[in-house]
Tab-separated table of C-alpha atoms and ligand atoms in Angstrom:
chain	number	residue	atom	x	y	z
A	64	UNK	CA	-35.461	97.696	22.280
A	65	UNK	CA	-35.900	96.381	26.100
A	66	UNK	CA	-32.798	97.332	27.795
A	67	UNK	CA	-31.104	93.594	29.239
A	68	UNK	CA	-31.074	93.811	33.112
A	69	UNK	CA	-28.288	91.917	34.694
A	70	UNK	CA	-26.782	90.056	37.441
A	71	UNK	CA	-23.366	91.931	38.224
A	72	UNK	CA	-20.386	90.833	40.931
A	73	UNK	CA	-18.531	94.087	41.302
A	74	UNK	CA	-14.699	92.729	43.006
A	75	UNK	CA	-13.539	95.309	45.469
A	76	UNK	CA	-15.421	97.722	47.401
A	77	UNK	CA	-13.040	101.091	46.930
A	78	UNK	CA	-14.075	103.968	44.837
A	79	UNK	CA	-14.488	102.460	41.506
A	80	UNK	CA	-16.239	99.208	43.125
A	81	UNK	CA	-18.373	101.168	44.987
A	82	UNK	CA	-19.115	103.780	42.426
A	83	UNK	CA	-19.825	100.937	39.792
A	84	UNK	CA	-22.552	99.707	42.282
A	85	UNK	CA	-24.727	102.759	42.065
A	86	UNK	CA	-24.250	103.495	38.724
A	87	UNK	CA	-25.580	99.652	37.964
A	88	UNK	CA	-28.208	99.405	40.469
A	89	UNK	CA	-29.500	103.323	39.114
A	90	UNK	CA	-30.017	101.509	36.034
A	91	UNK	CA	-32.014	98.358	37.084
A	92	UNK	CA	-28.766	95.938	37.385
A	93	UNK	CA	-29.108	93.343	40.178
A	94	UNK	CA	-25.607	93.710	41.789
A	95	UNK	CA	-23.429	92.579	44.714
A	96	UNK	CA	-19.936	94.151	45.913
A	97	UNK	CA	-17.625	92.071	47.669
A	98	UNK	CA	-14.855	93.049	49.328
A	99	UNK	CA	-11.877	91.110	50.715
A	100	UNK	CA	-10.925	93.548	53.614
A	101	UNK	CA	-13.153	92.615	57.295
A	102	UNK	CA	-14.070	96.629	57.019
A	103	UNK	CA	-14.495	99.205	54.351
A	104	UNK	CA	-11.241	100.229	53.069
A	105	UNK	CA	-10.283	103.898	53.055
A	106	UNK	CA	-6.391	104.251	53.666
A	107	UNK	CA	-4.192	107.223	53.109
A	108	UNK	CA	-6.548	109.859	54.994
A	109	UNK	CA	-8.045	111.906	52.214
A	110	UNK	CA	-7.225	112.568	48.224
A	111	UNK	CA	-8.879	115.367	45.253
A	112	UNK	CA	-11.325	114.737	43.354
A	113	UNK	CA	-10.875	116.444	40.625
A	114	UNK	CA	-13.317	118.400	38.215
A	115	UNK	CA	-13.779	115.051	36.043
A	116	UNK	CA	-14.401	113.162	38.989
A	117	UNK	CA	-17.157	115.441	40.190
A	118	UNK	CA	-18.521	115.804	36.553
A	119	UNK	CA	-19.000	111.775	36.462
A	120	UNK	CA	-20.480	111.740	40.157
A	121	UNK	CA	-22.795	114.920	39.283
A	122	UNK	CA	-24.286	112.501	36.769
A	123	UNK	CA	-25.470	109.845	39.432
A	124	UNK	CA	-26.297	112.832	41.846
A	125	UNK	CA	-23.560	112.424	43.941
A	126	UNK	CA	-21.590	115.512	43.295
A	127	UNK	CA	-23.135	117.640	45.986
A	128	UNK	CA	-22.958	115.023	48.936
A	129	UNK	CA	-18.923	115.029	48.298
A	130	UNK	CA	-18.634	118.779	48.450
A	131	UNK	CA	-20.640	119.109	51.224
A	132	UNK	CA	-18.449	116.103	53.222
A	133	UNK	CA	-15.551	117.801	52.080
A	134	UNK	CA	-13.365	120.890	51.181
A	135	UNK	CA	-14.712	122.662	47.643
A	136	UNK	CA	-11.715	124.395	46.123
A	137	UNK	CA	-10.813	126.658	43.161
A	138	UNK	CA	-6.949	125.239	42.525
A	139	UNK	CA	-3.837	124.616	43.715
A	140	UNK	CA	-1.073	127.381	44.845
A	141	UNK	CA	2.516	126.163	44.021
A	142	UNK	CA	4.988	127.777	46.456
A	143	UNK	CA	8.176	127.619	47.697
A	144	UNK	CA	9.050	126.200	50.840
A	145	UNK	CA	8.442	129.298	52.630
A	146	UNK	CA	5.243	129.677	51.405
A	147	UNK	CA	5.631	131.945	48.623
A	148	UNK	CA	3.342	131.445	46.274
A	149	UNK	CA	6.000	130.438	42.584
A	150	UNK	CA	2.259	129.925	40.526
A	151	UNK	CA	-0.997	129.015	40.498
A	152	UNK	CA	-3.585	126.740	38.731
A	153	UNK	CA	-7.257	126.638	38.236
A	154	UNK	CA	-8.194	124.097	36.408
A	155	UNK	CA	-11.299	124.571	34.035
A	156	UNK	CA	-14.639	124.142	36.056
A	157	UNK	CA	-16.395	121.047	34.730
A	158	UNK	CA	-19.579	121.704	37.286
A	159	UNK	CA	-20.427	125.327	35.629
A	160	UNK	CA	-19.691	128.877	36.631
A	161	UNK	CA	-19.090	129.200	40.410
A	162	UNK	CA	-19.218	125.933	41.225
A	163	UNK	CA	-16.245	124.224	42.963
A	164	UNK	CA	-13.135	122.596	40.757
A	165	UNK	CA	-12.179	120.644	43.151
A	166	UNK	CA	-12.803	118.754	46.170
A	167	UNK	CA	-10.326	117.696	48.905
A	168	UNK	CA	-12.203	114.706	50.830
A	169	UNK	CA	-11.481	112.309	54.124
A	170	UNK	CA	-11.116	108.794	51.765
A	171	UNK	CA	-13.662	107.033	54.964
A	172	UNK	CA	-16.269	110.045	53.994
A	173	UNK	CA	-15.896	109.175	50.660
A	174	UNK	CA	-16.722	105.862	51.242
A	175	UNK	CA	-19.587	106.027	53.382
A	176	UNK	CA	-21.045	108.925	50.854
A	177	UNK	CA	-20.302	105.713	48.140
A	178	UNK	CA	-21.903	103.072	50.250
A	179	UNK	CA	-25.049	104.850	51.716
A	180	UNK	CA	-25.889	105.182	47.917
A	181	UNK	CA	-25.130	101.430	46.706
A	182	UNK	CA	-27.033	100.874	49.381
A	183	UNK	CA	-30.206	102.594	49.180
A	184	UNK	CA	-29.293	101.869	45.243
A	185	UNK	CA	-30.359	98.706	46.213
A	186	UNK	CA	-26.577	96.792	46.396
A	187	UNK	CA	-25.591	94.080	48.485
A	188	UNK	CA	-22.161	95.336	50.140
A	189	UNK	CA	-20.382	92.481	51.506
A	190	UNK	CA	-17.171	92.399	53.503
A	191	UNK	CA	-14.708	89.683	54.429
A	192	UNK	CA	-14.964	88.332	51.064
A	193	UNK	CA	-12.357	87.779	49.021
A	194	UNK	CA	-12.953	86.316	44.980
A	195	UNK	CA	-10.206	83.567	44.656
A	196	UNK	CA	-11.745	81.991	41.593
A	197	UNK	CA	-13.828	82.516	38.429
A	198	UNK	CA	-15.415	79.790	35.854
A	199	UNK	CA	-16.553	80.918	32.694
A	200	UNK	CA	-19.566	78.821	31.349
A	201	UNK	CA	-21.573	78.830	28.521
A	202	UNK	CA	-24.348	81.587	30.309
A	203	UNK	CA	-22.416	82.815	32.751
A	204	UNK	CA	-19.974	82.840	35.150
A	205	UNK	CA	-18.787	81.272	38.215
A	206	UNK	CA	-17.019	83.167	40.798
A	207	UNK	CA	-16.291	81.109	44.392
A	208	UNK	CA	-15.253	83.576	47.487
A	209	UNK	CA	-12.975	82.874	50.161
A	210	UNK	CA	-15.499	81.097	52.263
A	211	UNK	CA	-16.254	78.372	49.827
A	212	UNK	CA	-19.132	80.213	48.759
A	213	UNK	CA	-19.932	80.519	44.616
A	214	UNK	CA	-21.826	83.407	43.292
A	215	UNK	CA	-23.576	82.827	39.555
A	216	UNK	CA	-23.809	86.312	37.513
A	217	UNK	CA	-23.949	87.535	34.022
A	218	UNK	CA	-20.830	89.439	34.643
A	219	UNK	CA	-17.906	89.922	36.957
A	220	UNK	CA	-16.651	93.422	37.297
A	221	UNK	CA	-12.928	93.599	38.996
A	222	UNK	CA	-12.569	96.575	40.570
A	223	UNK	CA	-9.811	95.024	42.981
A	224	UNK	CA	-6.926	97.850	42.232
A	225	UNK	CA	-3.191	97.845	41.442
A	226	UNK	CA	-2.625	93.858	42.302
A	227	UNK	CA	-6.127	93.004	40.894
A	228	UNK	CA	-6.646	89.344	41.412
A	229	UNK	CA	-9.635	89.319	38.805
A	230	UNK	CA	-7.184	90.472	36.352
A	231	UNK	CA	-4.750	87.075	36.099
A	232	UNK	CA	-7.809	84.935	36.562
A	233	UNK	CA	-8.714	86.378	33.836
A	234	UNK	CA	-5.419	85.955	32.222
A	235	UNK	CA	-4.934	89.539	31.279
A	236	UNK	CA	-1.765	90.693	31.776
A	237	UNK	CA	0.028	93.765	33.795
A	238	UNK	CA	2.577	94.322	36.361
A	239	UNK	CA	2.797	97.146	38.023
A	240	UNK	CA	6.271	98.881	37.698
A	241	UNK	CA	8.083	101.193	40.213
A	242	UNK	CA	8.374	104.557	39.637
A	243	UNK	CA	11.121	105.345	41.647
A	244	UNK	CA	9.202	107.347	44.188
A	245	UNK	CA	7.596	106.672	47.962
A	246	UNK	CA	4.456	108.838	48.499
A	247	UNK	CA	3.789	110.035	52.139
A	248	UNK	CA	0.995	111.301	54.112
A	249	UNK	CA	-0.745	112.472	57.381
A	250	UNK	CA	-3.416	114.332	58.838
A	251	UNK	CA	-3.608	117.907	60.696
A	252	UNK	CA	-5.767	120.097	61.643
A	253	UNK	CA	-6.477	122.621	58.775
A	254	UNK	CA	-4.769	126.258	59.622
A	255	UNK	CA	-6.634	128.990	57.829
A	256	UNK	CA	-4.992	129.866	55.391
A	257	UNK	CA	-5.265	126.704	53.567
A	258	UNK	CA	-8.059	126.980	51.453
A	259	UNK	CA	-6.689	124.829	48.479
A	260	UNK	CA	-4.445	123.064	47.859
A	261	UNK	CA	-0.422	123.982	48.557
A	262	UNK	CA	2.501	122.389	47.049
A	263	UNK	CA	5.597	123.163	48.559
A	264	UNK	CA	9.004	122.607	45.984
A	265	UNK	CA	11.662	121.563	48.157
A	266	UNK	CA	15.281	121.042	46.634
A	267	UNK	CA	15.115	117.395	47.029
A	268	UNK	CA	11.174	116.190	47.740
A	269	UNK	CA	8.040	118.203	46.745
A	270	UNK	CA	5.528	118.354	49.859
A	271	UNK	CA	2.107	119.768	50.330
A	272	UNK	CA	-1.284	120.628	52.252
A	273	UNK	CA	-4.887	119.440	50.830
A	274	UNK	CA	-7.714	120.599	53.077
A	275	UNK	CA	-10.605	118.023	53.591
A	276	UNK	CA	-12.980	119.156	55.641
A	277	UNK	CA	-13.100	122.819	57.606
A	278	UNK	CA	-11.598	120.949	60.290
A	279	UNK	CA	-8.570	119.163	58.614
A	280	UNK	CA	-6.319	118.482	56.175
A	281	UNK	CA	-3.373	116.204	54.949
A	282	UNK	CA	0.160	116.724	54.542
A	283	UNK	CA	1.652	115.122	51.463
A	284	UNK	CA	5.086	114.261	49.964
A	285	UNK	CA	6.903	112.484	47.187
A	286	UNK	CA	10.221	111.335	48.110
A	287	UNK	CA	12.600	110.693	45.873
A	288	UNK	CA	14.290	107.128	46.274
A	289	UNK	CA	15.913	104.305	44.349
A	290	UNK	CA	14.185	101.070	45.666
A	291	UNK	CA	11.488	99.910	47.488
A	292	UNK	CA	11.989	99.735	51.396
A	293	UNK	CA	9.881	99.045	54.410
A	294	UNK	CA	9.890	101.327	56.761
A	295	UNK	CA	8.145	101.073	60.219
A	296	UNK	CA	8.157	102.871	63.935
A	297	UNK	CA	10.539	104.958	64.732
A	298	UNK	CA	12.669	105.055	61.551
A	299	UNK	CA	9.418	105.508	59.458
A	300	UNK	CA	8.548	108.902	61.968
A	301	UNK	CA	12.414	109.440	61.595
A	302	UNK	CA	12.842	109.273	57.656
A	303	UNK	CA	9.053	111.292	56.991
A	304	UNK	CA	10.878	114.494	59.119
A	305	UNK	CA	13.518	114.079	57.196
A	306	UNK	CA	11.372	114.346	53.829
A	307	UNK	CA	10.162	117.504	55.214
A	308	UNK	CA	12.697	118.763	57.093
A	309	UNK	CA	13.268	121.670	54.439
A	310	UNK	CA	9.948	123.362	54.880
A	311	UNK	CA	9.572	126.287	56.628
A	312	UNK	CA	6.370	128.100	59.070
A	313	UNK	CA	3.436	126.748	59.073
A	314	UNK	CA	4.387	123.464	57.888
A	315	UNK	CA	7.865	122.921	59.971
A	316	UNK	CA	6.063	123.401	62.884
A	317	UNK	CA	3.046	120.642	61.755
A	318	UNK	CA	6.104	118.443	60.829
A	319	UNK	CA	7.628	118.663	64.313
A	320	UNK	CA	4.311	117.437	65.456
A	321	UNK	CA	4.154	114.195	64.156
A	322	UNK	CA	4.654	111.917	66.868
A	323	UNK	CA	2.699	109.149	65.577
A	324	UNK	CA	3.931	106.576	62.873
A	325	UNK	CA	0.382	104.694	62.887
A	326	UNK	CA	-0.895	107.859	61.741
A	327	UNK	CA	1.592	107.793	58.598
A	328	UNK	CA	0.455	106.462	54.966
A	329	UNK	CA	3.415	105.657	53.277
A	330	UNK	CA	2.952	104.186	49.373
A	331	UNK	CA	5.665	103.045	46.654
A	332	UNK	CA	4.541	105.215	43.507
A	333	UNK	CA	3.365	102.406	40.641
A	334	UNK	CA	2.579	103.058	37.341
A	335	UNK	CA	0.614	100.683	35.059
A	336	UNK	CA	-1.620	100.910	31.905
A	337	UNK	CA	-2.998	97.735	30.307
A	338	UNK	CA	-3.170	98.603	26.725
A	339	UNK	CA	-5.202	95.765	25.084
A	340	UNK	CA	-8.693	94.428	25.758
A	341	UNK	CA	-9.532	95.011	29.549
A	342	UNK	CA	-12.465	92.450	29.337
A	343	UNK	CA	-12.244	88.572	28.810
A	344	UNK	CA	-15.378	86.872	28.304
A	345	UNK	CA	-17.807	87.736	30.841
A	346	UNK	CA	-15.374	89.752	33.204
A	347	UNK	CA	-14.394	93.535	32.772
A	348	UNK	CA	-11.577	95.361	34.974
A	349	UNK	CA	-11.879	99.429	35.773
A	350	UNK	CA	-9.881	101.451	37.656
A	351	UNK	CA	-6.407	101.088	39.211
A	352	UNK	CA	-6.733	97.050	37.752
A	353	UNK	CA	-6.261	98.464	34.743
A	354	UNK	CA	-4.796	101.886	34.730
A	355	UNK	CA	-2.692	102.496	38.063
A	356	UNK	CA	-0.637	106.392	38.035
A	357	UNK	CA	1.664	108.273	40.221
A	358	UNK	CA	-0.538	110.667	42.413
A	359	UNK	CA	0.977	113.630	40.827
A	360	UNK	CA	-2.247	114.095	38.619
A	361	UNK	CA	-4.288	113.337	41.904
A	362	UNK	CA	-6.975	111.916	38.642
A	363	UNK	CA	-6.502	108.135	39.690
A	364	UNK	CA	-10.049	108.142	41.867
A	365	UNK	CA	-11.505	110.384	38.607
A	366	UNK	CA	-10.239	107.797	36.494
A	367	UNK	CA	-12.147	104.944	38.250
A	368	UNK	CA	-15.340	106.734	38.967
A	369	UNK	CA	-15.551	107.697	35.225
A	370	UNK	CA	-14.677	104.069	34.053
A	371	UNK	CA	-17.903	103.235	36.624
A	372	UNK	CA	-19.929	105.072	35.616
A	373	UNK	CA	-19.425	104.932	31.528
A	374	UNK	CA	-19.345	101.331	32.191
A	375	UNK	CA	-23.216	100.924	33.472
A	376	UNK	CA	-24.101	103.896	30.231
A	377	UNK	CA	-22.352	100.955	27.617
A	378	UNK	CA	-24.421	98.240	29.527
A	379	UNK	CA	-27.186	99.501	28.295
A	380	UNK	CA	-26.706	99.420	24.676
A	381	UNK	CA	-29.108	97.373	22.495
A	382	UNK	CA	-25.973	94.805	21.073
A	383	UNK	CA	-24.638	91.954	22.499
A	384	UNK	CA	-22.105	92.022	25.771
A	385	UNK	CA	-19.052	91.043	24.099
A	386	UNK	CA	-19.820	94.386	22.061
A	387	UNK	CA	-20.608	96.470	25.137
A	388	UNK	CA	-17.291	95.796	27.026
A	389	UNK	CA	-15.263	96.481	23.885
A	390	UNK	CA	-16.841	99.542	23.163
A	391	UNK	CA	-16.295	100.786	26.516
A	392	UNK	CA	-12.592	99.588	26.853
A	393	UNK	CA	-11.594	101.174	23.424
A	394	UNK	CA	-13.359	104.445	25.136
A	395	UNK	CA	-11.592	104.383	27.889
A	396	UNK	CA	-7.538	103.628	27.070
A	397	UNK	CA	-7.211	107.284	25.215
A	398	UNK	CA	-8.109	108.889	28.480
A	399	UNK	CA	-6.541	106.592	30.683
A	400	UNK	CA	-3.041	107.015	28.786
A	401	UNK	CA	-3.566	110.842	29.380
A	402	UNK	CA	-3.751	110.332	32.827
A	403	UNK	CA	-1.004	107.797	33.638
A	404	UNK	CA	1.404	109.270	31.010
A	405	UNK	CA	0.691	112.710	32.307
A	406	UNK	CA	1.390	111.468	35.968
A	407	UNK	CA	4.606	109.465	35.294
A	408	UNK	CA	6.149	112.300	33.202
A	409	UNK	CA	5.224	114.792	36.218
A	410	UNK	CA	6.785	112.333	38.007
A	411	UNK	CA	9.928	112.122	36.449
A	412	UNK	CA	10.431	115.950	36.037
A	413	UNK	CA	10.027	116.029	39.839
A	414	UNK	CA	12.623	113.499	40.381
A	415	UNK	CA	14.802	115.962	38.629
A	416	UNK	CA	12.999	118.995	40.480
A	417	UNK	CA	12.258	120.597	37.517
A	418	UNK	CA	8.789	122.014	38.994
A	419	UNK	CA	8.016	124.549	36.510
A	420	UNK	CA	7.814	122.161	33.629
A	421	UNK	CA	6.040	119.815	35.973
A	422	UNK	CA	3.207	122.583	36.248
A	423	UNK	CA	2.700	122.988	32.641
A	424	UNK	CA	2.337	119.042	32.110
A	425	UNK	CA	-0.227	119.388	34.825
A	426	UNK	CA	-2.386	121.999	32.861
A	427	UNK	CA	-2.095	120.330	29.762
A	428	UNK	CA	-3.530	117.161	31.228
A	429	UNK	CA	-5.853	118.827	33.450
A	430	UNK	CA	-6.867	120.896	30.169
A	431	UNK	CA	-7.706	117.629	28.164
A	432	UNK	CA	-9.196	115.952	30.684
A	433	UNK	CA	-12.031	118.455	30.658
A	434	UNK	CA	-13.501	117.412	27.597
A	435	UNK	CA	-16.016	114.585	27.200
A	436	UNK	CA	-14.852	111.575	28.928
B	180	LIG	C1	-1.159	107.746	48.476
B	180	LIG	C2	-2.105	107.889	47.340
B	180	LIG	C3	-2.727	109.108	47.109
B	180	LIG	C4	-3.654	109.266	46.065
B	180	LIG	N1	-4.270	110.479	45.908
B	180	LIG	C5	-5.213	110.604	44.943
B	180	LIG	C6	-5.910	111.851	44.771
B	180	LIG	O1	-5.683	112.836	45.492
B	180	LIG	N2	-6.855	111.924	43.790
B	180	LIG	C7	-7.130	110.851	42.982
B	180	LIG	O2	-8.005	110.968	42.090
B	180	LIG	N3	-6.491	109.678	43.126
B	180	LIG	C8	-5.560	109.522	44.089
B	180	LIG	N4	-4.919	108.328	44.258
B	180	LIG	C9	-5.307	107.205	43.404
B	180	LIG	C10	-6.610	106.554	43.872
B	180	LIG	O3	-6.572	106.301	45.270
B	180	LIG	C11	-6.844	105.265	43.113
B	180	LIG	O4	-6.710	105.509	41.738
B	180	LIG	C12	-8.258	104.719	43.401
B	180	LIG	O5	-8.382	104.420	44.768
B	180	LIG	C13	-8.518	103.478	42.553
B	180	LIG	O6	-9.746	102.939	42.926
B	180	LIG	P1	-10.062	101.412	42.647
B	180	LIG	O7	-11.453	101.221	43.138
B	180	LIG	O8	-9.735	101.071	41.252
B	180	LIG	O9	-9.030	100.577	43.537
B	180	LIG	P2	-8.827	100.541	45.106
B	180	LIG	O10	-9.250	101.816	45.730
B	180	LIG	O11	-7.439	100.042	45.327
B	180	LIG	O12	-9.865	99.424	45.605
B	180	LIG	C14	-9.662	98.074	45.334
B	180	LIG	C15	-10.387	97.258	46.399
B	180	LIG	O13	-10.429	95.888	46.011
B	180	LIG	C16	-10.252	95.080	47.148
B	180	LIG	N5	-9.802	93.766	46.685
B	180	LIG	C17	-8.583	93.435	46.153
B	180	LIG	N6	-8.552	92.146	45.817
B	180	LIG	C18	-9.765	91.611	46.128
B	180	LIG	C19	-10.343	90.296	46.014
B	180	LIG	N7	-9.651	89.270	45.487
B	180	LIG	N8	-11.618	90.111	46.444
B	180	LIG	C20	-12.337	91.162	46.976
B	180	LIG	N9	-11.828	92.410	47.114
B	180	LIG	C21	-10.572	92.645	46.685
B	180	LIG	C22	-9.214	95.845	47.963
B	180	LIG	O14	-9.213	95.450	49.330
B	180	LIG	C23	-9.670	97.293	47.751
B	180	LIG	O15	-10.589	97.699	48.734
B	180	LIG	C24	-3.955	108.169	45.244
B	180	LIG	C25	-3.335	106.924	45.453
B	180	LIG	C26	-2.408	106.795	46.479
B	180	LIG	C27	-1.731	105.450	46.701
């Protein structure tokens, strides 16, 4: 049977927006990505992609460009805030013998690796556009941007993240909840030794050191706290020493470096996990709209480049749309729990600093996550 090509509006241009719009165009979709920010998006300096998230961009060919704009890696080295390596993990290699299990990546090289492809994919990227509403007709749908301008497509994708607008215009409902933890990061220049990832198990915070390029790499923490706060200047440079005021070396004197609170990401930890239909009519969510997790599983990109990509494979099905986007939500939840339950219960055990157990969670997870997604 002739394979239906369509007229997609992907909402949001971060890594499961982006990601969606090759995967589409590969496969003959007509598609535009618009995204509400005036630039491309990329805050919080760099993140992992995991072997799951390489496996999914290996399939659109994108693997390779990744690794080579960032920092292949075999695992991550728990220590203790010394440096003493406590245990180490290697999560199973999803790319083959010898091949790296994970990547540590700037999020702007990410992005531009993401965007040259939608691009020569044939995508229209658009910034400074925001979706504010969507019309469901009897063929279609009717989205209208922040400029007054309407779009007419087959199908809406909202890839907008954790306070998806897409999602309650579509009437689906989730709210993310707070899980009790503030997530912290900045970038240094890599020292040598840090060729994977380091976590570093302080009494009260965990902190640690993902390399991104030969060049650099980012400092992260968790902090453990009991509300939200804002936090800005001074007293946001003041309170991130303080977070890692316990390490030692290396990383005590990168911490007495920071002199620069623009150069600090600081992000409440939110959990969410819509567990019903994550489609309504002729609009779909993927990624964080749907399925937001503490960092602790760094699988939240994975999770949205899969959904991207497994979301363009169900479009081409021979039955009905309606069929396709049920198909492919029912798919996805299973995994999606695995990650966001796996992440929150890391999560909690950390609050409690009970890093041992934490580890195990995190090769049990990383363990199921290497079968078919
Ligand atoms: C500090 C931190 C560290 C993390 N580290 C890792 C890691 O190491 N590994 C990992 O796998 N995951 C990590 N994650 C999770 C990962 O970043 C997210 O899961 C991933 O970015 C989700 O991608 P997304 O495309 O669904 O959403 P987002 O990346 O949030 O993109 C959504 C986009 O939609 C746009 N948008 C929103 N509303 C509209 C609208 N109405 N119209 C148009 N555009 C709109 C936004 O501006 C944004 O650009 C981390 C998250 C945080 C906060």
């Amino acid at each position: 049977m002739k394979q239906q090509r369509r007229s997609v509006l992907i909402v949001g241009g971060g890594i499961g927006g982006l990601t969606a719009a090759v995967a589409l165009c590969r496969r003959g979709h007509a598609v535009e990505v618009v995204e509400q920010q005036p630039g491309w998006p990329a805050v919080g300096w760099g993140l992992s992609l995991t072997g799951p998230a390489l496996r999914a961009l290996d399939s659109i060919g994108l693997a390779q460009q990744c690794m080579d704009a960032g920092y292949p890696m075999r695992g991550i080295r728990n220590c203790d805030t010394a440096g003493n390596v406590l245990h180490e993990i290697e999560p199973p290699s999803l790319l083959g013998p010898g091949r790296p299990v994970i990547v540590g990546l700037g999020r702007p090289a990410l992005s531009r690796v993401l965007r040259t492809a939608a691009e020569s994919a044939g995508a229209l990227l658009s910034t400074d556009a925001e979706l504010v509403d969507l019309t469901f007709r009897a063929d279609d749908v009717r989205a209208v941007l922040g400029d007054g301008t309407e779009r007419i497509v087959d199908l809406v994708v909202g890839a907008d993240g954790v306070g998806s607008r897409t999602r309650s215009l579509i009437g689906i409902d989730g709210k993310p909840s707070f899980l009790g933890q503030y997530v912290w990061r900045t970038m240094v220049e890599r020292p040598d030794w840090a060729t994977c990832t380091h976590t570093f198990n302080a009494p009260r915070h965990a902190s640690g050191l993902t390399p991104i390029s030969p060049e650099h790499a980012y400092i992260f923490s968790t902090q453990n706290v009991a509300q939200v706060s804002h936090l800005s200047g001074e007293a946001l440079l003041a309170e991130f020493r303080e977070v890692l005021a316990p390490l030692e070396g290396w990383m005590a004197g990168a911490r007495d470096a920071v002199d620069d609170p623009d150069a600090i990401v600081r992000r409440p930890v939110l959990g969410l996990l819509v567990d019903g239909p994550w489609h309504r009519d002729r609009a779909i969510l993927i990624g964080d709209a749907v399925h937001t997790c503490a960092p602790h599983m760094i699988s939240g990109a994975a999770l949205a480049i899969e959904d991207a990509v497994l979301l363009a494979e169900h479009l081409d099905g021979p039955g009905p749309l309606e069929e396709a986007l049920s198909s492919f939500g029912r798919r996805r939840l299973p995994r999606a729990k695995i990650v966001v339950e796996a992440s929150s219960t890391m999560s909690g055990l950390e609050r409690e600093h009970r890093y041992a157990e934490e580890h195990v969670v995190q090769e049990a997870a990383f363990a199921a996550l290497a079968k078919d997604a």
